[in-house]
XYZ file of C-alpha atoms in Angstrom:
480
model
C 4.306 6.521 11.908
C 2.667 9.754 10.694
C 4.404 12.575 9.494
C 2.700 14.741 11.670
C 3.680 13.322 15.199
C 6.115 13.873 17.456
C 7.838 10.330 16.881
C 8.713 11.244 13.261
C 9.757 14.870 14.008
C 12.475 13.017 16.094
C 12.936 10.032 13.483
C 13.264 12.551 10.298
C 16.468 14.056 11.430
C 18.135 10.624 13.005
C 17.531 9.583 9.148
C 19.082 12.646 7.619
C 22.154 12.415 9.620
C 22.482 9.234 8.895
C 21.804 9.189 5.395
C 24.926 12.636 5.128
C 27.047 10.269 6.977
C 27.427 7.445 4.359
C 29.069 7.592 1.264
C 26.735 8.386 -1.171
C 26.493 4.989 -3.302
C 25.092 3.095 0.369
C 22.656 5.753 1.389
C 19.657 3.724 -0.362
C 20.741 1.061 1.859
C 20.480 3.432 4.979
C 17.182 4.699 3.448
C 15.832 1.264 2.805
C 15.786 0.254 6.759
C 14.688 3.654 7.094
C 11.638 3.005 5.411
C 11.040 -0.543 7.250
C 11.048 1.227 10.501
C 8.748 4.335 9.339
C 6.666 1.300 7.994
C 6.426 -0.916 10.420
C 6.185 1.404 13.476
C 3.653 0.002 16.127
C 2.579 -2.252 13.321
C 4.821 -4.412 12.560
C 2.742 -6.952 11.130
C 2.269 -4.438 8.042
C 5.686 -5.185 6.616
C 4.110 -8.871 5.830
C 1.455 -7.320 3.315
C 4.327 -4.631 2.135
C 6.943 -7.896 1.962
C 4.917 -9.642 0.341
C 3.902 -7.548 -2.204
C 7.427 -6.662 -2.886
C 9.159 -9.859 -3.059
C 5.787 -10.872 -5.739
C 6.431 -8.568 -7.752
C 10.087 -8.429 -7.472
C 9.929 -12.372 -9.042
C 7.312 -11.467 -11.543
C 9.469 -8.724 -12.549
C 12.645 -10.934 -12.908
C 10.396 -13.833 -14.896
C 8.956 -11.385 -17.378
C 12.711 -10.074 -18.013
C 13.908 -13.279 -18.646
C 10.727 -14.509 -20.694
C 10.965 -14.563 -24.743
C 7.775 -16.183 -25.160
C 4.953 -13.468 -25.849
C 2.628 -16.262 -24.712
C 4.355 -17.309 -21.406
C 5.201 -13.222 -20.996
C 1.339 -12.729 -21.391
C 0.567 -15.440 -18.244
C 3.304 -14.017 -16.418
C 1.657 -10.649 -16.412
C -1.808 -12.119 -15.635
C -0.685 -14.030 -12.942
C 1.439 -11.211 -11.266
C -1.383 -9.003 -11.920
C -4.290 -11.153 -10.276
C -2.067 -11.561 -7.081
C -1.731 -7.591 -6.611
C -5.063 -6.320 -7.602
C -6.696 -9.625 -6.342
C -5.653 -9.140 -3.241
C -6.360 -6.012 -3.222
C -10.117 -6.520 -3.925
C -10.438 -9.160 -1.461
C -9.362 -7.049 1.397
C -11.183 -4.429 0.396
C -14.508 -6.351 -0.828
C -14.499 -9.830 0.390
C -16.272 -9.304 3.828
C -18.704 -6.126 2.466
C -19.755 -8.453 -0.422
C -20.672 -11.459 2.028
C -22.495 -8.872 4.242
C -24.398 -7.583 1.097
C -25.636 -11.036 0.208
C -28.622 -12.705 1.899
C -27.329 -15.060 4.674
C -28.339 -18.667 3.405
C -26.431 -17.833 0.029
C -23.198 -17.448 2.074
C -23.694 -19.445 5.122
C -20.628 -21.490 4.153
C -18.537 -18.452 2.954
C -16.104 -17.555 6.030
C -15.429 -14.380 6.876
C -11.523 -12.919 5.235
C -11.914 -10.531 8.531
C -8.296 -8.685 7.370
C -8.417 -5.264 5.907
C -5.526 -3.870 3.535
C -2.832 -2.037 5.681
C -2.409 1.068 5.499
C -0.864 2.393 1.701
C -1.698 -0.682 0.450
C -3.471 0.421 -2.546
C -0.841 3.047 -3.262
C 2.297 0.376 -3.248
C 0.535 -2.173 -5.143
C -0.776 0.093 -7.700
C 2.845 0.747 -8.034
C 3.893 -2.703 -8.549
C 1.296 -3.421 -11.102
C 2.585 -0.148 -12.829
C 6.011 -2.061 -12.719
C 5.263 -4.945 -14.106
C 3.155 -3.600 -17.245
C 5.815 -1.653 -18.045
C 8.753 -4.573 -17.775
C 5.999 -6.483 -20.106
C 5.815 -3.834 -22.592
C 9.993 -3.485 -21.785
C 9.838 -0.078 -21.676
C 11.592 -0.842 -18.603
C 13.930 -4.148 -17.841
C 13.276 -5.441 -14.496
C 15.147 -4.217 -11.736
C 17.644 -7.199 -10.488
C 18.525 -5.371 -7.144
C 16.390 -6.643 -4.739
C 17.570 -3.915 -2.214
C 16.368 -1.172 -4.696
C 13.136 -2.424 -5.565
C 12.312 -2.743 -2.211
C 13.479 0.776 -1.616
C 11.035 1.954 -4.608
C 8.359 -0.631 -3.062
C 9.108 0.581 0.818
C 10.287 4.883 0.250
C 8.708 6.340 3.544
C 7.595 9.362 2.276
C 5.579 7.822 -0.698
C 4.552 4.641 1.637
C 1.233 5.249 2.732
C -0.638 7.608 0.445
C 1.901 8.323 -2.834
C 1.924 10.110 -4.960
C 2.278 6.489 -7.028
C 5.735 6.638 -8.245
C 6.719 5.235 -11.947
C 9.518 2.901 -11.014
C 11.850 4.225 -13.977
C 12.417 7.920 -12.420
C 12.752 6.501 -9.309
C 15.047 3.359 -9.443
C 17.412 5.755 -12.212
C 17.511 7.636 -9.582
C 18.579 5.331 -6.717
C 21.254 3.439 -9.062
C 22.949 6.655 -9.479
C 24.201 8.067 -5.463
C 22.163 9.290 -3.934
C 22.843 13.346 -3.504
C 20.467 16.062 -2.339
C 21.321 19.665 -4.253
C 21.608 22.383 -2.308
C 19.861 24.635 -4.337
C 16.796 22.835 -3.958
C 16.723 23.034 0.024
C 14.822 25.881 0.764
C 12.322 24.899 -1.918
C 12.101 21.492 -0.029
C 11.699 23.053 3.232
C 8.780 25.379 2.188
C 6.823 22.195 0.670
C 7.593 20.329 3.982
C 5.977 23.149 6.049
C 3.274 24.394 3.973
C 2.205 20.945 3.727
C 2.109 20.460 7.352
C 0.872 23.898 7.472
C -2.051 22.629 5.333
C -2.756 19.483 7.236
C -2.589 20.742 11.201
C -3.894 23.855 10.545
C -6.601 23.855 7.759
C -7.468 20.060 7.258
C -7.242 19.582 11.090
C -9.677 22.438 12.079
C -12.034 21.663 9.416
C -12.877 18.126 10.691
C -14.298 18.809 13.939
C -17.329 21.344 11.916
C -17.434 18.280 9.161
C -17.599 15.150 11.780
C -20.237 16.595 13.788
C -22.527 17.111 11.277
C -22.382 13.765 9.248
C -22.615 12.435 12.578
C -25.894 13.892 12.952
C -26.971 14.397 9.751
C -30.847 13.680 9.876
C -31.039 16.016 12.929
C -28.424 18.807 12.515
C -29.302 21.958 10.719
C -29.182 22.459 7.165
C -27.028 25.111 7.111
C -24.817 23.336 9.725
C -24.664 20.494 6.727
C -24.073 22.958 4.553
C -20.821 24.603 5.830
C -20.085 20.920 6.482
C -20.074 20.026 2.940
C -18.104 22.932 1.826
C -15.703 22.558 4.651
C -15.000 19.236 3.932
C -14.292 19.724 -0.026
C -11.122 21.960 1.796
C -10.442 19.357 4.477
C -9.991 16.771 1.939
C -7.789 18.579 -0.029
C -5.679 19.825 2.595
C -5.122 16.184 4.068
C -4.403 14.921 1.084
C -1.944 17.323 -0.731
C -0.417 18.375 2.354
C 1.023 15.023 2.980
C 1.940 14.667 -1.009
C 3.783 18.128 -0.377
C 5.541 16.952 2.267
C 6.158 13.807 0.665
C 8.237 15.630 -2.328
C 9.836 17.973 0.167
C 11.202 15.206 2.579
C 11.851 13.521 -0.569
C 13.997 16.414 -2.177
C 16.077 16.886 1.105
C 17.127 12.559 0.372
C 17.816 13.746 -3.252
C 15.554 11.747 -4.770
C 12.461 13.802 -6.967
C 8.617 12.669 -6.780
C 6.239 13.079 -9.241
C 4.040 16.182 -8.415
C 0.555 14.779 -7.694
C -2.223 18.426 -6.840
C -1.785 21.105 -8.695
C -4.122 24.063 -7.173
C -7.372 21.784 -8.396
C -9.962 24.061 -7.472
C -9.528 26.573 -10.025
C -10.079 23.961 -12.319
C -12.399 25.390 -15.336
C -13.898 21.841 -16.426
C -14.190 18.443 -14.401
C -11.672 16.932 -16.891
C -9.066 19.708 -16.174
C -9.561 18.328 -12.631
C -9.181 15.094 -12.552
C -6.705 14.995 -15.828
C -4.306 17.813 -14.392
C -4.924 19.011 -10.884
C -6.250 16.136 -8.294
C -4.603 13.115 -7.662
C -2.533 13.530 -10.743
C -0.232 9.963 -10.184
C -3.769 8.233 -10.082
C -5.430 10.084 -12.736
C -1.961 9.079 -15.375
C -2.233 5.588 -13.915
C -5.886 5.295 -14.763
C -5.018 6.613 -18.358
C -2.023 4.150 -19.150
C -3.077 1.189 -17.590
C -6.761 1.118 -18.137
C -8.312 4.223 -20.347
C -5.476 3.798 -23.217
C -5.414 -0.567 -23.295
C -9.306 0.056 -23.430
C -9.383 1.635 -26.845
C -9.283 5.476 -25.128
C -10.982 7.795 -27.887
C -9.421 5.455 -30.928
C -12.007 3.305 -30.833
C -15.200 5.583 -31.899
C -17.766 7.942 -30.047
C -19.636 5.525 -28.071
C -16.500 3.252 -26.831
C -14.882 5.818 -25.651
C -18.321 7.218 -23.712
C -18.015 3.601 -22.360
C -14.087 3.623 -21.595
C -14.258 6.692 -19.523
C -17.124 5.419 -17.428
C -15.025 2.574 -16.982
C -12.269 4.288 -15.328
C -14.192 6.621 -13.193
C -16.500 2.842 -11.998
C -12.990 1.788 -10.632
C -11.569 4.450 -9.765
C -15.154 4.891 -7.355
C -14.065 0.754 -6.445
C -10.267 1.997 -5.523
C -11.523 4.578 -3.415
C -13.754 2.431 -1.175
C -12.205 1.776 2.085
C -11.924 2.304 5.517
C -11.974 5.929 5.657
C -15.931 6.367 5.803
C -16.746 2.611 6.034
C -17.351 0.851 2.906
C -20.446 1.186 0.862
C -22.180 1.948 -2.302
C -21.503 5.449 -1.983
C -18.541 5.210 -3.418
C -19.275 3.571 -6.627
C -22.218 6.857 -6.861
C -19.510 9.223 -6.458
C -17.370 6.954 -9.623
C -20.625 7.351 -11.747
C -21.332 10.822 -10.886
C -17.926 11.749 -12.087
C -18.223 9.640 -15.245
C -21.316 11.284 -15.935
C -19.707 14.796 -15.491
C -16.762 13.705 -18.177
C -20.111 12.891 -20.614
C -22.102 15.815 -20.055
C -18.494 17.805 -20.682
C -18.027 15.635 -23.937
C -21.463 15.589 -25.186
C -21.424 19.931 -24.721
C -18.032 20.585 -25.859
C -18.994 18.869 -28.977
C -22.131 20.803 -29.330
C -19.693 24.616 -28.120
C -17.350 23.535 -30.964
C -20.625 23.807 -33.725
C -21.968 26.805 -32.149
C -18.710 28.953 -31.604
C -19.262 32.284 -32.147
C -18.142 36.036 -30.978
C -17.395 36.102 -27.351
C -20.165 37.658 -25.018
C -18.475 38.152 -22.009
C -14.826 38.916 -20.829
C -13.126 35.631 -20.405
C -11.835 36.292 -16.402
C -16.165 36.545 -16.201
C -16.359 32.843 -18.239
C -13.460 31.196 -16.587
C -14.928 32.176 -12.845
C -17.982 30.552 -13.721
C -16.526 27.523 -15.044
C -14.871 27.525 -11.966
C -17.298 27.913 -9.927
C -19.282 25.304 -11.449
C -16.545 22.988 -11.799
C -16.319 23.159 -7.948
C -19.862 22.764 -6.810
C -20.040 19.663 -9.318
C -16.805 18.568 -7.570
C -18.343 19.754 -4.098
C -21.913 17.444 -4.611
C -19.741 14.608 -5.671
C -17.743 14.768 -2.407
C -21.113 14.260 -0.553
C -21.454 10.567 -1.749
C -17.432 10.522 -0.547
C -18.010 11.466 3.149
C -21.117 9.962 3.497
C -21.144 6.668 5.204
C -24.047 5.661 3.005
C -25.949 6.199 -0.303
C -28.823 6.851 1.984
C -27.262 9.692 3.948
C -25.378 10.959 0.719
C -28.989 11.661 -0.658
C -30.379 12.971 3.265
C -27.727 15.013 3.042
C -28.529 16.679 -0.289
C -32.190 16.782 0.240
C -32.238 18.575 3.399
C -29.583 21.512 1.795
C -31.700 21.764 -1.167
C -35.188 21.806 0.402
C -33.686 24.667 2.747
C -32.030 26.403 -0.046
C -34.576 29.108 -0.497
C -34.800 30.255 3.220
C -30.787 30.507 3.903
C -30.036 34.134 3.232
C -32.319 34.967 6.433
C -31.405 32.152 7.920
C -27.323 33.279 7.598
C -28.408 36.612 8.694
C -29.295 35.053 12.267
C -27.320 32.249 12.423
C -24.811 31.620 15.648
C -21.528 31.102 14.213
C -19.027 29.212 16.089
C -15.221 30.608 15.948
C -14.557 27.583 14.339
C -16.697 28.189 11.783
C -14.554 31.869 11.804
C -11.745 29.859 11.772
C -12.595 27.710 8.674
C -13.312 30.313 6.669
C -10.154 32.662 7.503
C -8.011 29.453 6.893
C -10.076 28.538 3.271
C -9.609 32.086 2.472
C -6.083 31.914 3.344
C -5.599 28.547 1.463
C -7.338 29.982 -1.760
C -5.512 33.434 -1.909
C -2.329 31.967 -1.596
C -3.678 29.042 -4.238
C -4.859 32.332 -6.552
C -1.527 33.990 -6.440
C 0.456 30.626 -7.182
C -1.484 30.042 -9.833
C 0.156 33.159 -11.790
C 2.979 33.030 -10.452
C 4.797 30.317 -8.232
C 4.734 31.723 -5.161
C 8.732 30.332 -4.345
C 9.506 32.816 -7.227
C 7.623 35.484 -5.226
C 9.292 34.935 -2.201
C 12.493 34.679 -3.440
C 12.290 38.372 -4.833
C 11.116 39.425 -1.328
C 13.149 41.131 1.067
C 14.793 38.820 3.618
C 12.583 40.407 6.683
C 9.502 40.262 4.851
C 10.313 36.407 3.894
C 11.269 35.594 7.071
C 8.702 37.101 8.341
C 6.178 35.345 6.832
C 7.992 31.936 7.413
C 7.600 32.468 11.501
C 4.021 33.372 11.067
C 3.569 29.753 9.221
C 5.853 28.468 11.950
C 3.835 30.003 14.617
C 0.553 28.741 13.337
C 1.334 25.519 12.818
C 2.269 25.549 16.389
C -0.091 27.815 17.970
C -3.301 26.904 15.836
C -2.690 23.160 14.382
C -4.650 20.438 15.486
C -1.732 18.077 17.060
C -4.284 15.335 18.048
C -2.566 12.603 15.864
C -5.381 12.036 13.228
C -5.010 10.004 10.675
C -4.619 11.352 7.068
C -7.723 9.874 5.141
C -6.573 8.409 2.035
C -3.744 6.525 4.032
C -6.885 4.023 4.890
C -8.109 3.456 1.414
């Protein structure tokens, strides 16, 4: 079920009665069948990989809590681990890897023919998360089966995050379950500015972005072009709409998510992006799971050159997936980012010796560290869309080679109203982005007069209805 269809527009408020009609120690109950259903709509067969997952780490959990023997605890873990992030890899890899390899090396390898259901990666990153931390027992395993699988199963996390710690979450599902009033409205906006985002911006952009990777040896450079920028904006809307909505929906249940974008193009360094702004649940997983057990910057200059290319290699391997078909590309876009974190390191080293007097006014410095943070970001997306290293690079070539001619080419161009459209809506998007940034924009609204704020809440309204895209698309990172 997708959060933008009709069937959960209908399902969302069947829950919330439902949920106001229980006494609040069994809503999690309520919310926990809740969360089957959203699951398991017309796929039912996905609650076997979610089940399954689940009730594995559920008994890992329980083990580990019970285990006193470092030795036993540290097989436990290994074991537990290997089954999540195994599986994980085989769906994802098994079949591409066989493909990759000449045929009489794997004439007697089968097929695995089953790819990960949708959210997998989120949920089981979530369950490995879990189980580190019952190891380290900096949290004791959960014995209520009913709540883990709530924390496992929550609908509005289920199929792309944010990737919930299960501490915050499970204190929060022990206690009853109670949304606050106060936070309603502030629920409600992130609910519709996240659809808003999704239907409207994300939703127009793909049309402009499809058709030209579709045609990308063929189609105009400048057509590429827009498509390339477009699609850094169609990404972003996709994804952080649905994590808005996600902590909205979440909020009106009571229970608080984990905020995972935080206006990431305005970013002023590559490692303010990934670190603070995108994908923020990932980017803190990668660091306490992975970055820190690695050494992190403890273990001298060159380790930790080697730890953070490390992260970035997988995080390019966790990213591979259905969305754009599963290739190389993805492990280029991994190393291009690791190589932006060194060239940041190796400079901001060499910045720190040279500091001096300022030269220029520092809104002048930090627009061009944005700016430059976001076409870094922007070429980096390229390998992401593409469906191939090959038409990553086409795609790059044919935009640089035609670099020099584009101002008269612009100046003649036919522009399509959507490409009118995607620009109003970016410019929109990044105003409204601009403004939050200094001040939250609830806090502006808040001090507005009631017809002005109303006001602008039918105009959202009346876009999402009159100008989103309602032609149930997918959101793209619920494939990888």
């Amino acid at each position: 079920m997708l959060f933008n269809s009709l069937t959960f527009a209908l399902f969302l408020p069947v829950v919330l009665a439902g949920a106001a009609a229980l006494l609040p120690g069994w809503r999690w109950l309520w919310l926990l069948a809740a969360s089957l259903v959203f699951y398991g709509w017309g796929q039912p067969g996905n609650l076997v990989f979610l089940g399954g997952a689940t009730v594995w780490a559920y008994l890992f959990g329980l083990a580990l809590g019970h285990s006193r023997s470092a030795h036993v605890r540290g097989w436990l873990l290994a074991s537990a681990l290997m089954g999540l992030i195994g599986s994980l890899a085989a769906f994802k890899f098994h079949d591409f890897i066989r493909a990759e390899l000449p045929e009489h090396w794997v004439s007697a390898w089968p097929t695995l023919g089953i790819a990960a259901p949708a959210g997998y990666s989120f949920y089981t990153f979530a369950a490995a998360a879990y189980l580190i931390d019952v190891y380290r027992r900096v949290l004791q395993a959960e014995r209520n089966a009913g709540q883990f699988g709530l924390f496992m199963a929550w609908f509005p996390k289920v199929l792309v995050g944010p990737i919930a710690r299960a501490k915050p979450f499970l204190d929060q599902t022990r206690n009853a379950l109670r949304a606050d009033p106060a936070k309603m409205v502030g629920a409600l906006q992130l609910v519709f500015w996240g659809l808003f985002k999704k239907v409207v911006i994300a939703d127009n952009l793909a049309p402009v972005v499809d058709n030209a990777f579709a045609i990308a040896p063929y189609a105009a450079p400048l057509e590429l072009l827009i498509a390339v920028y477009f699609f850094a904006f169609q990404i972003y809307c996709d994804f952080s709409g649905i994590a808005d909505m996600a902590i909205g929906i979440s909020r009106l249940f009571g229970i608080e998510l984990p905020v995972n974008f935080r206006r990431p193009y305005l970013s002023r360094s590559v490692s303010e992006f990934w670190s603070q702004r995108w994908h923020i649940t990932l980017g803190r997983w990668f660091r306490d799971y992975l970055y820190i057990p690695l050494g992190g910057s403890r273990a001298g200059v060159g380790r930790t050159y080697i730890n953070v290319m490390v992260v970035f290699l997988i995080s390019g391997l966790w990213h591979a997936g259905l969305g754009y078909g599963l290739g190389w590309s993805f492990l280029i876009w991994g190393l291009l980012n690791g190589l932006y974190q060194w060239g940041q390191m190796g400079l901001s080293t060499l910045a720190a010796k040279l500091a001096g007097p300022r030269l220029v006014p520092n809104w002048v410095s930090d627009l061009f560290s944005m700016l430059l943070t976001f076409h870094l970001i922007l070429v980096s997306w390229v390998f992401f869309r593409a469906t191939s290293v090959g038409e990553a690079v086409l795609v790059l070539q044919r935009i640089a080679v035609a670099i020099p001619d584009l101002p008269s080419v612009i100046r003649h161009y036919p522009f399509s109203g959507d490409h009118v459209l995607g620009v109003t809506l970016i410019a929109i998007l990044m105003g409204v982005e601009t403004l939050d940034e200094k001040r939250p924009l609830a806090h502006r609204l808040i001090a507005w007069p009631r017809p002005w704020r109303w006001g602008l809440y039918y105009c959202v309204l009346g876009a999402i209805v009159v100008v989103g895209s309602w032609q149930g698309a997918r959101f793209i990172y619920m494939q990888f």
